[in-house]
PDB file of C-alpha atoms in Angstrom:
ATOM      1  CA  UNK A   1     178.211 -67.371 -77.484  1.00  0.00           C
ATOM      2  CA  UNK A   2     177.636 -66.012 -73.987  1.00  0.00           C
ATOM      3  CA  UNK A   3     176.257 -62.405 -73.868  1.00  0.00           C
ATOM      4  CA  UNK A   4     176.998 -60.162 -70.626  1.00  0.00           C
ATOM      5  CA  UNK A   5     174.707 -57.613 -69.609  1.00  0.00           C
ATOM      6  CA  UNK A   6     176.125 -55.128 -66.824  1.00  0.00           C
ATOM      7  CA  UNK A   7     173.933 -53.089 -64.644  1.00  0.00           C
ATOM      8  CA  UNK A   8     174.134 -50.360 -61.561  1.00  0.00           C
ATOM      9  CA  UNK A   9     171.309 -50.269 -59.248  1.00  0.00           C
ATOM     10  CA  UNK A  10     171.065 -48.070 -56.139  1.00  0.00           C
ATOM     11  CA  UNK A  11     169.150 -49.592 -53.617  1.00  0.00           C
ATOM     12  CA  UNK A  12     167.604 -47.198 -51.024  1.00  0.00           C
ATOM     13  CA  UNK A  13     167.771 -48.053 -47.509  1.00  0.00           C
ATOM     14  CA  UNK A  14     164.731 -48.432 -44.890  1.00  0.00           C
ATOM     15  CA  UNK A  15     167.064 -46.600 -42.140  1.00  0.00           C
ATOM     16  CA  UNK A  16     170.437 -45.069 -41.973  1.00  0.00           C
ATOM     17  CA  UNK A  17     173.425 -47.621 -41.575  1.00  0.00           C
ATOM     18  CA  UNK A  18     176.512 -46.092 -39.352  1.00  0.00           C
ATOM     19  CA  UNK A  19     179.660 -47.568 -38.654  1.00  0.00           C
ATOM     20  CA  UNK A  20     183.049 -45.752 -37.521  1.00  0.00           C
ATOM     21  CA  UNK A  21     183.951 -44.715 -41.106  1.00  0.00           C
ATOM     22  CA  UNK A  22     180.903 -43.006 -41.870  1.00  0.00           C
ATOM     23  CA  UNK A  23     176.704 -43.326 -42.460  1.00  0.00           C
ATOM     24  CA  UNK A  24     174.974 -44.642 -45.167  1.00  0.00           C
ATOM     25  CA  UNK A  25     171.529 -44.261 -46.450  1.00  0.00           C
ATOM     26  CA  UNK A  26     171.669 -46.021 -49.887  1.00  0.00           C
ATOM     27  CA  UNK A  27     173.633 -48.653 -51.347  1.00  0.00           C
ATOM     28  CA  UNK A  28     174.893 -48.931 -55.036  1.00  0.00           C
ATOM     29  CA  UNK A  29     175.303 -52.557 -56.411  1.00  0.00           C
ATOM     30  CA  UNK A  30     176.531 -53.774 -59.966  1.00  0.00           C
ATOM     31  CA  UNK A  31     174.762 -56.801 -61.325  1.00  0.00           C
ATOM     32  CA  UNK A  32     175.724 -58.809 -63.978  1.00  0.00           C
ATOM     33  CA  UNK A  33     173.652 -60.961 -66.054  1.00  0.00           C
ATOM     34  CA  UNK A  34     175.116 -63.998 -68.095  1.00  0.00           C
ATOM     35  CA  UNK A  35     172.581 -65.372 -71.099  1.00  0.00           C
ATOM     36  CA  UNK A  36     173.895 -68.797 -73.260  1.00  0.00           C
ATOM     37  CA  UNK A  37     170.818 -69.521 -75.025  1.00  0.00           C
ATOM     38  CA  UNK A  38     167.911 -69.949 -73.080  1.00  0.00           C
ATOM     39  CA  UNK A  39     169.697 -70.367 -69.733  1.00  0.00           C
ATOM     40  CA  UNK A  40     170.568 -66.909 -67.685  1.00  0.00           C
ATOM     41  CA  UNK A  41     172.392 -66.432 -64.282  1.00  0.00           C
ATOM     42  CA  UNK A  42     173.249 -63.657 -62.280  1.00  0.00           C
ATOM     43  CA  UNK A  43     175.974 -61.996 -60.024  1.00  0.00           C
ATOM     44  CA  UNK A  44     175.866 -58.989 -57.738  1.00  0.00           C
ATOM     45  CA  UNK A  45     178.466 -56.907 -55.957  1.00  0.00           C
ATOM     46  CA  UNK A  46     179.011 -54.211 -54.053  1.00  0.00           C
ATOM     47  CA  UNK A  47     181.737 -51.633 -54.858  1.00  0.00           C
ATOM     48  CA  UNK A  48     183.512 -50.377 -51.405  1.00  0.00           C
ATOM     49  CA  UNK A  49     184.984 -47.351 -51.646  1.00  0.00           C
ATOM     50  CA  UNK A  50     187.106 -47.718 -48.529  1.00  0.00           C
ATOM     51  CA  UNK A  51     189.069 -50.621 -51.410  1.00  0.00           C
ATOM     52  CA  UNK A  52     189.162 -48.039 -54.138  1.00  0.00           C
ATOM     53  CA  UNK A  53     186.224 -49.339 -55.627  1.00  0.00           C
ATOM     54  CA  UNK A  54     183.452 -47.374 -57.305  1.00  0.00           C
ATOM     55  CA  UNK A  55     180.624 -48.745 -59.680  1.00  0.00           C
ATOM     56  CA  UNK A  56     182.504 -47.116 -62.367  1.00  0.00           C
ATOM     57  CA  UNK A  57     185.166 -48.668 -61.614  1.00  0.00           C
ATOM     58  CA  UNK A  58     183.887 -52.265 -61.580  1.00  0.00           C
ATOM     59  CA  UNK A  59     181.802 -51.567 -64.694  1.00  0.00           C
ATOM     60  CA  UNK A  60     185.278 -50.582 -66.218  1.00  0.00           C
ATOM     61  CA  UNK A  61     186.766 -54.032 -65.169  1.00  0.00           C
ATOM     62  CA  UNK A  62     183.953 -55.738 -66.524  1.00  0.00           C
ATOM     63  CA  UNK A  63     183.704 -54.263 -69.926  1.00  0.00           C
ATOM     64  CA  UNK A  64     187.774 -55.080 -70.292  1.00  0.00           C
ATOM     65  CA  UNK A  65     186.629 -58.705 -69.643  1.00  0.00           C
ATOM     66  CA  UNK A  66     183.578 -58.713 -71.915  1.00  0.00           C
ATOM     67  CA  UNK A  67     185.161 -60.144 -74.912  1.00  0.00           C
ATOM     68  CA  UNK A  68     186.812 -62.816 -72.968  1.00  0.00           C
ATOM     69  CA  UNK A  69     183.658 -63.510 -71.132  1.00  0.00           C
ATOM     70  CA  UNK A  70     181.484 -63.432 -74.085  1.00  0.00           C
ATOM     71  CA  UNK A  71     183.907 -65.854 -75.829  1.00  0.00           C
ATOM     72  CA  UNK A  72     183.199 -68.451 -72.862  1.00  0.00           C
ATOM     73  CA  UNK A  73     185.879 -68.004 -70.355  1.00  0.00           C
ATOM     74  CA  UNK A  74     185.312 -70.324 -67.808  1.00  0.00           C
ATOM     75  CA  UNK A  75     185.956 -69.739 -63.518  1.00  0.00           C
ATOM     76  CA  UNK A  76     189.546 -70.567 -63.852  1.00  0.00           C
ATOM     77  CA  UNK A  77     190.838 -68.665 -66.059  1.00  0.00           C
ATOM     78  CA  UNK A  78     188.501 -65.529 -64.504  1.00  0.00           C
ATOM     79  CA  UNK A  79     190.279 -66.066 -61.375  1.00  0.00           C
ATOM     80  CA  UNK A  80     193.511 -64.821 -63.479  1.00  0.00           C
ATOM     81  CA  UNK A  81     191.629 -62.134 -65.439  1.00  0.00           C
ATOM     82  CA  UNK A  82     190.568 -60.255 -62.810  1.00  0.00           C
ATOM     83  CA  UNK A  83     192.107 -58.873 -59.093  1.00  0.00           C
ATOM     84  CA  UNK A  84     189.952 -60.013 -56.214  1.00  0.00           C
ATOM     85  CA  UNK A  85     187.322 -57.663 -55.690  1.00  0.00           C
ATOM     86  CA  UNK A  86     183.922 -56.795 -56.490  1.00  0.00           C
ATOM     87  CA  UNK A  87     184.249 -56.843 -60.163  1.00  0.00           C
ATOM     88  CA  UNK A  88     185.066 -60.617 -60.314  1.00  0.00           C
ATOM     89  CA  UNK A  89     182.649 -61.637 -57.179  1.00  0.00           C
ATOM     90  CA  UNK A  90     180.032 -60.552 -59.486  1.00  0.00           C
ATOM     91  CA  UNK A  91     181.038 -62.572 -62.365  1.00  0.00           C
ATOM     92  CA  UNK A  92     182.319 -65.521 -60.572  1.00  0.00           C
ATOM     93  CA  UNK A  93     178.883 -66.204 -59.044  1.00  0.00           C
ATOM     94  CA  UNK A  94     177.193 -65.755 -62.046  1.00  0.00           C
ATOM     95  CA  UNK A  95     179.374 -68.451 -63.830  1.00  0.00           C
ATOM     96  CA  UNK A  96     178.551 -70.820 -60.788  1.00  0.00           C
ATOM     97  CA  UNK A  97     174.943 -70.210 -61.238  1.00  0.00           C
ATOM     98  CA  UNK A  98     175.247 -70.635 -64.871  1.00  0.00           C
ATOM     99  CA  UNK A  99     177.098 -73.678 -65.186  1.00  0.00           C
ATOM    100  CA  UNK A 100     174.440 -75.160 -62.528  1.00  0.00           C
ATOM    101  CA  UNK A 101     171.628 -74.154 -64.475  1.00  0.00           C
ATOM    102  CA  UNK A 102     173.022 -75.796 -67.840  1.00  0.00           C
ATOM    103  CA  UNK A 103     173.316 -78.860 -66.115  1.00  0.00           C
ATOM    104  CA  UNK A 104     169.655 -78.911 -64.498  1.00  0.00           C
ATOM    105  CA  UNK A 105     171.343 -78.797 -60.949  1.00  0.00           C
ATOM    106  CA  UNK A 106     171.625 -76.088 -58.158  1.00  0.00           C
ATOM    107  CA  UNK A 107     174.986 -74.483 -57.171  1.00  0.00           C
ATOM    108  CA  UNK A 108     174.718 -76.747 -53.681  1.00  0.00           C
ATOM    109  CA  UNK A 109     174.061 -79.677 -56.310  1.00  0.00           C
ATOM    110  CA  UNK A 110     177.093 -78.730 -58.141  1.00  0.00           C
ATOM    111  CA  UNK A 111     179.407 -78.330 -55.040  1.00  0.00           C
ATOM    112  CA  UNK A 112     178.095 -82.163 -53.779  1.00  0.00           C
ATOM    113  CA  UNK A 113     176.536 -80.321 -50.676  1.00  0.00           C
ATOM    114  CA  UNK A 114     173.443 -80.500 -49.032  1.00  0.00           C
ATOM    115  CA  UNK A 115     171.834 -77.387 -48.647  1.00  0.00           C
ATOM    116  CA  UNK A 116     170.324 -76.382 -45.135  1.00  0.00           C
ATOM    117  CA  UNK A 117     166.900 -74.968 -44.379  1.00  0.00           C
ATOM    118  CA  UNK A 118     168.121 -71.973 -42.428  1.00  0.00           C
ATOM    119  CA  UNK A 119     171.055 -70.372 -41.219  1.00  0.00           C
ATOM    120  CA  UNK A 120     171.601 -68.121 -38.251  1.00  0.00           C
ATOM    121  CA  UNK A 121     172.763 -64.884 -39.227  1.00  0.00           C
ATOM    122  CA  UNK A 122     173.613 -62.011 -37.131  1.00  0.00           C
ATOM    123  CA  UNK A 123     171.540 -58.979 -36.708  1.00  0.00           C
ATOM    124  CA  UNK A 124     173.489 -55.600 -37.026  1.00  0.00           C
ATOM    125  CA  UNK A 125     173.352 -53.197 -34.690  1.00  0.00           C
ATOM    126  CA  UNK A 126     174.154 -49.752 -36.221  1.00  0.00           C
ATOM    127  CA  UNK A 127     176.472 -47.187 -34.634  1.00  0.00           C
ATOM    128  CA  UNK A 128     174.377 -45.134 -32.728  1.00  0.00           C
ATOM    129  CA  UNK A 129     173.777 -43.605 -29.417  1.00  0.00           C
ATOM    130  CA  UNK A 130     173.878 -45.634 -25.971  1.00  0.00           C
ATOM    131  CA  UNK A 131     170.027 -45.567 -25.791  1.00  0.00           C
ATOM    132  CA  UNK A 132     169.016 -46.283 -29.585  1.00  0.00           C
ATOM    133  CA  UNK A 133     171.569 -48.974 -29.853  1.00  0.00           C
ATOM    134  CA  UNK A 134     170.191 -50.559 -26.683  1.00  0.00           C
ATOM    135  CA  UNK A 135     166.498 -50.068 -27.807  1.00  0.00           C
ATOM    136  CA  UNK A 136     167.724 -51.482 -31.167  1.00  0.00           C
ATOM    137  CA  UNK A 137     169.224 -54.192 -29.705  1.00  0.00           C
ATOM    138  CA  UNK A 138     165.768 -54.763 -27.528  1.00  0.00           C
ATOM    139  CA  UNK A 139     163.594 -54.763 -30.867  1.00  0.00           C
ATOM    140  CA  UNK A 140     166.112 -57.206 -32.531  1.00  0.00           C
ATOM    141  CA  UNK A 141     165.452 -59.941 -29.830  1.00  0.00           C
ATOM    142  CA  UNK A 142     162.036 -59.382 -29.686  1.00  0.00           C
ATOM    143  CA  UNK A 143     161.780 -60.233 -33.666  1.00  0.00           C
ATOM    144  CA  UNK A 144     163.818 -63.279 -32.672  1.00  0.00           C
ATOM    145  CA  UNK A 145     167.315 -62.440 -33.167  1.00  0.00           C
ATOM    146  CA  UNK A 146     169.908 -64.930 -31.373  1.00  0.00           C
ATOM    147  CA  UNK A 147     172.920 -63.176 -32.950  1.00  0.00           C
ATOM    148  CA  UNK A 148     173.573 -59.617 -32.802  1.00  0.00           C
ATOM    149  CA  UNK A 149     176.728 -57.626 -34.311  1.00  0.00           C
ATOM    150  CA  UNK A 150     177.406 -54.060 -32.503  1.00  0.00           C
ATOM    151  CA  UNK A 151     179.190 -51.747 -34.621  1.00  0.00           C
ATOM    152  CA  UNK A 152     181.553 -49.495 -32.501  1.00  0.00           C
ATOM    153  CA  UNK A 153     183.689 -46.577 -32.709  1.00  0.00           C
ATOM    154  CA  UNK A 154     186.320 -45.329 -30.029  1.00  0.00           C
ATOM    155  CA  UNK A 155     183.346 -43.678 -27.776  1.00  0.00           C
ATOM    156  CA  UNK A 156     181.569 -45.194 -25.065  1.00  0.00           C
ATOM    157  CA  UNK A 157     182.691 -48.522 -25.805  1.00  0.00           C
ATOM    158  CA  UNK A 158     181.550 -50.201 -22.767  1.00  0.00           C
ATOM    159  CA  UNK A 159     178.948 -48.203 -22.173  1.00  0.00           C
ATOM    160  CA  UNK A 160     177.169 -49.214 -25.437  1.00  0.00           C
ATOM    161  CA  UNK A 161     177.828 -52.862 -24.609  1.00  0.00           C
ATOM    162  CA  UNK A 162     176.610 -52.539 -21.067  1.00  0.00           C
ATOM    163  CA  UNK A 163     173.532 -51.707 -22.301  1.00  0.00           C
ATOM    164  CA  UNK A 164     173.138 -53.734 -24.896  1.00  0.00           C
ATOM    165  CA  UNK A 165     174.284 -56.681 -23.066  1.00  0.00           C
ATOM    166  CA  UNK A 166     171.379 -55.352 -20.217  1.00  0.00           C
ATOM    167  CA  UNK A 167     168.443 -55.187 -23.509  1.00  0.00           C
ATOM    168  CA  UNK A 168     169.732 -58.677 -24.879  1.00  0.00           C
ATOM    169  CA  UNK A 169     170.558 -60.749 -22.162  1.00  0.00           C
ATOM    170  CA  UNK A 170     170.617 -64.160 -24.017  1.00  0.00           C
ATOM    171  CA  UNK A 171     171.694 -62.998 -26.860  1.00  0.00           C
ATOM    172  CA  UNK A 172     175.096 -63.856 -28.347  1.00  0.00           C
ATOM    173  CA  UNK A 173     177.233 -60.415 -29.037  1.00  0.00           C
ATOM    174  CA  UNK A 174     180.097 -59.791 -31.395  1.00  0.00           C
ATOM    175  CA  UNK A 175     181.608 -56.639 -32.029  1.00  0.00           C
ATOM    176  CA  UNK A 176     182.876 -54.929 -35.100  1.00  0.00           C
ATOM    177  CA  UNK A 177     185.436 -52.102 -34.598  1.00  0.00           C
ATOM    178  CA  UNK A 178     186.194 -51.310 -38.486  1.00  0.00           C
ATOM    179  CA  UNK A 179     189.619 -50.577 -37.408  1.00  0.00           C
ATOM    180  CA  UNK A 180     188.761 -47.815 -35.035  1.00  0.00           C
ATOM    181  CA  UNK A 181     190.617 -48.912 -31.773  1.00  0.00           C
ATOM    182  CA  UNK A 182     194.329 -47.794 -32.449  1.00  0.00           C
ATOM    183  CA  UNK A 183     196.072 -46.327 -29.931  1.00  0.00           C
ATOM    184  CA  UNK A 184     193.820 -47.802 -27.145  1.00  0.00           C
ATOM    185  CA  UNK A 185     194.858 -49.891 -24.035  1.00  0.00           C
ATOM    186  CA  UNK A 186     193.411 -53.322 -25.868  1.00  0.00           C
ATOM    187  CA  UNK A 187     194.162 -55.519 -22.662  1.00  0.00           C
ATOM    188  CA  UNK A 188     192.174 -53.371 -20.504  1.00  0.00           C
ATOM    189  CA  UNK A 189     189.517 -52.667 -22.997  1.00  0.00           C
ATOM    190  CA  UNK A 190     189.445 -56.405 -23.775  1.00  0.00           C
ATOM    191  CA  UNK A 191     189.213 -57.401 -20.203  1.00  0.00           C
ATOM    192  CA  UNK A 192     186.227 -55.377 -19.556  1.00  0.00           C
ATOM    193  CA  UNK A 193     184.698 -56.230 -22.482  1.00  0.00           C
ATOM    194  CA  UNK A 194     185.018 -60.132 -21.359  1.00  0.00           C
ATOM    195  CA  UNK A 195     182.500 -59.488 -18.435  1.00  0.00           C
ATOM    196  CA  UNK A 196     179.600 -59.233 -20.570  1.00  0.00           C
ATOM    197  CA  UNK A 197     180.136 -62.513 -22.468  1.00  0.00           C
ATOM    198  CA  UNK A 198     181.496 -61.345 -25.996  1.00  0.00           C
ATOM    199  CA  UNK A 199     181.938 -63.723 -28.239  1.00  0.00           C
ATOM    200  CA  UNK A 200     184.480 -62.243 -30.856  1.00  0.00           C
ATOM    201  CA  UNK A 201     185.805 -58.833 -31.682  1.00  0.00           C
ATOM    202  CA  UNK A 202     186.253 -58.085 -35.444  1.00  0.00           C
ATOM    203  CA  UNK A 203     188.880 -55.920 -37.078  1.00  0.00           C
ATOM    204  CA  UNK A 204     189.963 -53.396 -33.761  1.00  0.00           C
ATOM    205  CA  UNK A 205     193.117 -52.158 -35.386  1.00  0.00           C
ATOM    206  CA  UNK A 206     193.582 -51.004 -38.947  1.00  0.00           C
ATOM    207  CA  UNK A 207     194.797 -53.560 -41.634  1.00  0.00           C
ATOM    208  CA  UNK A 208     198.270 -53.405 -42.123  1.00  0.00           C
ATOM    209  CA  UNK A 209     198.835 -51.913 -38.404  1.00  0.00           C
ATOM    210  CA  UNK A 210     197.414 -54.871 -36.278  1.00  0.00           C
ATOM    211  CA  UNK A 211     200.915 -56.040 -35.106  1.00  0.00           C
ATOM    212  CA  UNK A 212     199.991 -55.034 -31.360  1.00  0.00           C
ATOM    213  CA  UNK A 213     197.567 -58.124 -31.553  1.00  0.00           C
ATOM    214  CA  UNK A 214     200.714 -60.338 -31.475  1.00  0.00           C
ATOM    215  CA  UNK A 215     201.665 -59.272 -27.803  1.00  0.00           C
ATOM    216  CA  UNK A 216     198.006 -58.496 -26.731  1.00  0.00           C
ATOM    217  CA  UNK A 217     196.410 -60.859 -24.492  1.00  0.00           C
ATOM    218  CA  UNK A 218     193.071 -61.043 -25.603  1.00  0.00           C
ATOM    219  CA  UNK A 219     190.553 -63.402 -23.537  1.00  0.00           C
ATOM    220  CA  UNK A 220     188.050 -62.863 -26.482  1.00  0.00           C
ATOM    221  CA  UNK A 221     188.509 -64.582 -29.726  1.00  0.00           C
ATOM    222  CA  UNK A 222     189.735 -61.772 -32.497  1.00  0.00           C
ATOM    223  CA  UNK A 223     188.894 -61.875 -36.509  1.00  0.00           C
ATOM    224  CA  UNK A 224     190.676 -60.258 -39.305  1.00  0.00           C
ATOM    225  CA  UNK A 225     188.208 -58.630 -41.792  1.00  0.00           C
ATOM    226  CA  UNK A 226     189.910 -55.417 -43.558  1.00  0.00           C
ATOM    227  CA  UNK A 227     193.312 -57.349 -43.040  1.00  0.00           C
ATOM    228  CA  UNK A 228     192.036 -60.554 -44.726  1.00  0.00           C
ATOM    229  CA  UNK A 229     190.994 -60.709 -48.301  1.00  0.00           C
ATOM    230  CA  UNK A 230     192.357 -63.685 -50.044  1.00  0.00           C
ATOM    231  CA  UNK A 231     194.033 -67.181 -48.877  1.00  0.00           C
ATOM    232  CA  UNK A 232     197.195 -65.561 -49.645  1.00  0.00           C
ATOM    233  CA  UNK A 233     196.452 -63.396 -46.281  1.00  0.00           C
ATOM    234  CA  UNK A 234     195.538 -66.094 -44.157  1.00  0.00           C
ATOM    235  CA  UNK A 235     199.217 -67.993 -43.127  1.00  0.00           C
ATOM    236  CA  UNK A 236     200.321 -64.234 -42.044  1.00  0.00           C
ATOM    237  CA  UNK A 237     197.676 -63.697 -39.454  1.00  0.00           C
ATOM    238  CA  UNK A 238     197.834 -66.701 -37.609  1.00  0.00           C
ATOM    239  CA  UNK A 239     200.084 -64.891 -34.897  1.00  0.00           C
ATOM    240  CA  UNK A 240     197.184 -62.379 -33.778  1.00  0.00           C
ATOM    241  CA  UNK A 241     193.936 -63.427 -34.920  1.00  0.00           C
ATOM    242  CA  UNK A 242     191.821 -66.742 -33.961  1.00  0.00           C
ATOM    243  CA  UNK A 243     189.320 -66.331 -36.734  1.00  0.00           C
ATOM    244  CA  UNK A 244     188.780 -64.622 -40.328  1.00  0.00           C
ATOM    245  CA  UNK A 245     185.848 -63.117 -42.301  1.00  0.00           C
ATOM    246  CA  UNK A 246     185.456 -64.167 -45.597  1.00  0.00           C
ATOM    247  CA  UNK A 247     183.318 -61.901 -47.801  1.00  0.00           C
ATOM    248  CA  UNK A 248     182.762 -62.407 -51.355  1.00  0.00           C
ATOM    249  CA  UNK A 249     183.042 -58.915 -52.580  1.00  0.00           C
ATOM    250  CA  UNK A 250     186.643 -58.780 -50.578  1.00  0.00           C
ATOM    251  CA  UNK A 251     187.959 -62.172 -52.119  1.00  0.00           C
ATOM    252  CA  UNK A 252     186.587 -62.020 -55.661  1.00  0.00           C
ATOM    253  CA  UNK A 253     183.882 -64.526 -55.480  1.00  0.00           C
ATOM    254  CA  UNK A 254     182.669 -67.911 -54.436  1.00  0.00           C
ATOM    255  CA  UNK A 255     185.687 -70.099 -55.951  1.00  0.00           C
ATOM    256  CA  UNK A 256     188.113 -67.710 -53.837  1.00  0.00           C
ATOM    257  CA  UNK A 257     185.821 -67.882 -50.685  1.00  0.00           C
ATOM    258  CA  UNK A 258     185.442 -72.048 -50.684  1.00  0.00           C
ATOM    259  CA  UNK A 259     189.348 -71.858 -51.149  1.00  0.00           C
ATOM    260  CA  UNK A 260     190.263 -69.535 -48.247  1.00  0.00           C
ATOM    261  CA  UNK A 261     187.489 -71.691 -45.968  1.00  0.00           C
ATOM    262  CA  UNK A 262     189.588 -74.966 -46.934  1.00  0.00           C
ATOM    263  CA  UNK A 263     193.027 -72.940 -45.993  1.00  0.00           C
ATOM    264  CA  UNK A 264     191.492 -71.588 -42.723  1.00  0.00           C
ATOM    265  CA  UNK A 265     190.328 -74.562 -41.557  1.00  0.00           C
ATOM    266  CA  UNK A 266     193.796 -76.451 -42.560  1.00  0.00           C
ATOM    267  CA  UNK A 267     195.626 -73.838 -40.296  1.00  0.00           C
ATOM    268  CA  UNK A 268     193.608 -73.986 -37.433  1.00  0.00           C
ATOM    269  CA  UNK A 269     191.410 -70.544 -37.559  1.00  0.00           C
ATOM    270  CA  UNK A 270     187.974 -70.415 -37.174  1.00  0.00           C
ATOM    271  CA  UNK A 271     185.433 -68.912 -39.918  1.00  0.00           C
ATOM    272  CA  UNK A 272     183.194 -66.329 -40.002  1.00  0.00           C
ATOM    273  CA  UNK A 273     181.154 -65.227 -43.270  1.00  0.00           C
ATOM    274  CA  UNK A 274     180.455 -61.490 -43.909  1.00  0.00           C
ATOM    275  CA  UNK A 275     178.804 -59.420 -46.290  1.00  0.00           C
ATOM    276  CA  UNK A 276     178.398 -55.829 -47.799  1.00  0.00           C
ATOM    277  CA  UNK A 277     175.321 -54.078 -47.485  1.00  0.00           C
ATOM    278  CA  UNK A 278     173.508 -55.827 -50.776  1.00  0.00           C
ATOM    279  CA  UNK A 279     170.355 -58.045 -51.741  1.00  0.00           C
ATOM    280  CA  UNK A 280     169.492 -61.401 -51.531  1.00  0.00           C
ATOM    281  CA  UNK A 281     171.296 -61.932 -54.679  1.00  0.00           C
ATOM    282  CA  UNK A 282     174.648 -61.688 -53.225  1.00  0.00           C
ATOM    283  CA  UNK A 283     173.561 -63.420 -49.945  1.00  0.00           C
ATOM    284  CA  UNK A 284     172.664 -66.231 -51.614  1.00  0.00           C
ATOM    285  CA  UNK A 285     175.797 -66.770 -53.033  1.00  0.00           C
ATOM    286  CA  UNK A 286     177.976 -66.718 -49.937  1.00  0.00           C
ATOM    287  CA  UNK A 287     175.339 -69.385 -48.097  1.00  0.00           C
ATOM    288  CA  UNK A 288     177.706 -72.849 -49.286  1.00  0.00           C
ATOM    289  CA  UNK A 289     180.576 -70.661 -47.234  1.00  0.00           C
ATOM    290  CA  UNK A 290     178.269 -69.756 -44.757  1.00  0.00           C
ATOM    291  CA  UNK A 291     177.104 -73.500 -43.688  1.00  0.00           C
ATOM    292  CA  UNK A 292     180.900 -73.958 -42.904  1.00  0.00           C
ATOM    293  CA  UNK A 293     181.586 -70.778 -40.752  1.00  0.00           C
ATOM    294  CA  UNK A 294     180.885 -70.401 -36.944  1.00  0.00           C
ATOM    295  CA  UNK A 295     179.758 -66.777 -37.181  1.00  0.00           C
ATOM    296  CA  UNK A 296     177.629 -65.862 -40.103  1.00  0.00           C
ATOM    297  CA  UNK A 297     176.896 -62.102 -41.018  1.00  0.00           C
ATOM    298  CA  UNK A 298     174.486 -62.076 -44.010  1.00  0.00           C
ATOM    299  CA  UNK A 299     172.090 -59.958 -42.679  1.00  0.00           C
ATOM    300  CA  UNK A 300     172.105 -57.056 -45.646  1.00  0.00           C
ATOM    301  CA  UNK A 301     168.766 -57.511 -47.095  1.00  0.00           C
ATOM    302  CA  UNK A 302     166.960 -56.731 -43.914  1.00  0.00           C
ATOM    303  CA  UNK A 303     168.453 -52.791 -44.067  1.00  0.00           C
ATOM    304  CA  UNK A 304     167.117 -52.325 -48.018  1.00  0.00           C
ATOM    305  CA  UNK A 305     163.691 -50.866 -48.497  1.00  0.00           C
ATOM    306  CA  UNK A 306     163.049 -52.988 -51.321  1.00  0.00           C
ATOM    307  CA  UNK A 307     165.045 -56.807 -51.699  1.00  0.00           C
ATOM    308  CA  UNK A 308     165.819 -58.336 -55.265  1.00  0.00           C
ATOM    309  CA  UNK A 309     163.170 -61.083 -55.969  1.00  0.00           C
ATOM    310  CA  UNK A 310     163.383 -63.922 -55.492  1.00  0.00           C
ATOM    311  CA  UNK A 311     164.224 -62.987 -51.689  1.00  0.00           C
ATOM    312  CA  UNK A 312     165.449 -64.948 -49.433  1.00  0.00           C
ATOM    313  CA  UNK A 313     163.333 -64.746 -46.109  1.00  0.00           C
ATOM    314  CA  UNK A 314     164.812 -63.320 -42.763  1.00  0.00           C
ATOM    315  CA  UNK A 315     162.799 -64.264 -39.504  1.00  0.00           C
ATOM    316  CA  UNK A 316     163.634 -65.304 -36.071  1.00  0.00           C
ATOM    317  CA  UNK A 317     167.010 -64.707 -36.316  1.00  0.00           C
ATOM    318  CA  UNK A 318     167.937 -67.137 -39.480  1.00  0.00           C
ATOM    319  CA  UNK A 319     167.843 -66.780 -43.067  1.00  0.00           C
ATOM    320  CA  UNK A 320     165.564 -69.082 -44.834  1.00  0.00           C
ATOM    321  CA  UNK A 321     166.420 -70.957 -48.099  1.00  0.00           C
TER     322      UNK A 321
END
């Protein structure tokens, strides 16, 4: 019989993290541990209020399926037992790790994939003043960052991007508007941003209100984040997005994430892999999808005051296994 342990953990941030929807100084994660004899495995999720989740609601979901988990429910049955989201993600990732450990393998070996030595990951520039964001960019590239993700709202968009590009002339820049650009003249904005060699713009319009992108000429690829949760969403996004952002906490775990990657490739959409704020325990679970992606944003642990151990190593703009 499998034993399920559930723990809620608050992780203080080393510095405030700001996006268009607000500022955070800590992140609350839920961790599950599955124990089968003398083998155990963990999974972590970050409940997100924007998706009507809380640590309490996630724990309630986990308790509802506890009898089935402890009776030996497998990953396939889990996909039907819980909806896409954080609770299923934590369990799904723990199940992958437990299955691998019971066979004396790694998850990479279970997937018949080669683990890389490292993966280039974005370093996020938190929403701030023009000067502070430019300084953050300068400091990031001085540490070796190669890819910068710029959090923006509706204010001083071009001014911030121009200052960041001046501070980081060689870095690859991507922008994340977090749904904040509704009502703006997107074609003019995209054209102006194109001058700064922006590689991608993530979710400029609110989910469900992004049809304007169909008619909007955009010289910069646009990536769906909040508009894309599971594989069933993907086909309907092809007329407005060139990329999708896969996050394990949105889609409900590695099982669905791998299926999303395959579906996106089959439909000709490019891949990004992202994360919620969380520890190395959560980021490591996403790496089998990250190695298939064009852009990777798994920098959650660098925002934490203290990471989960054993921790991934972040240096020179890469995450090292």
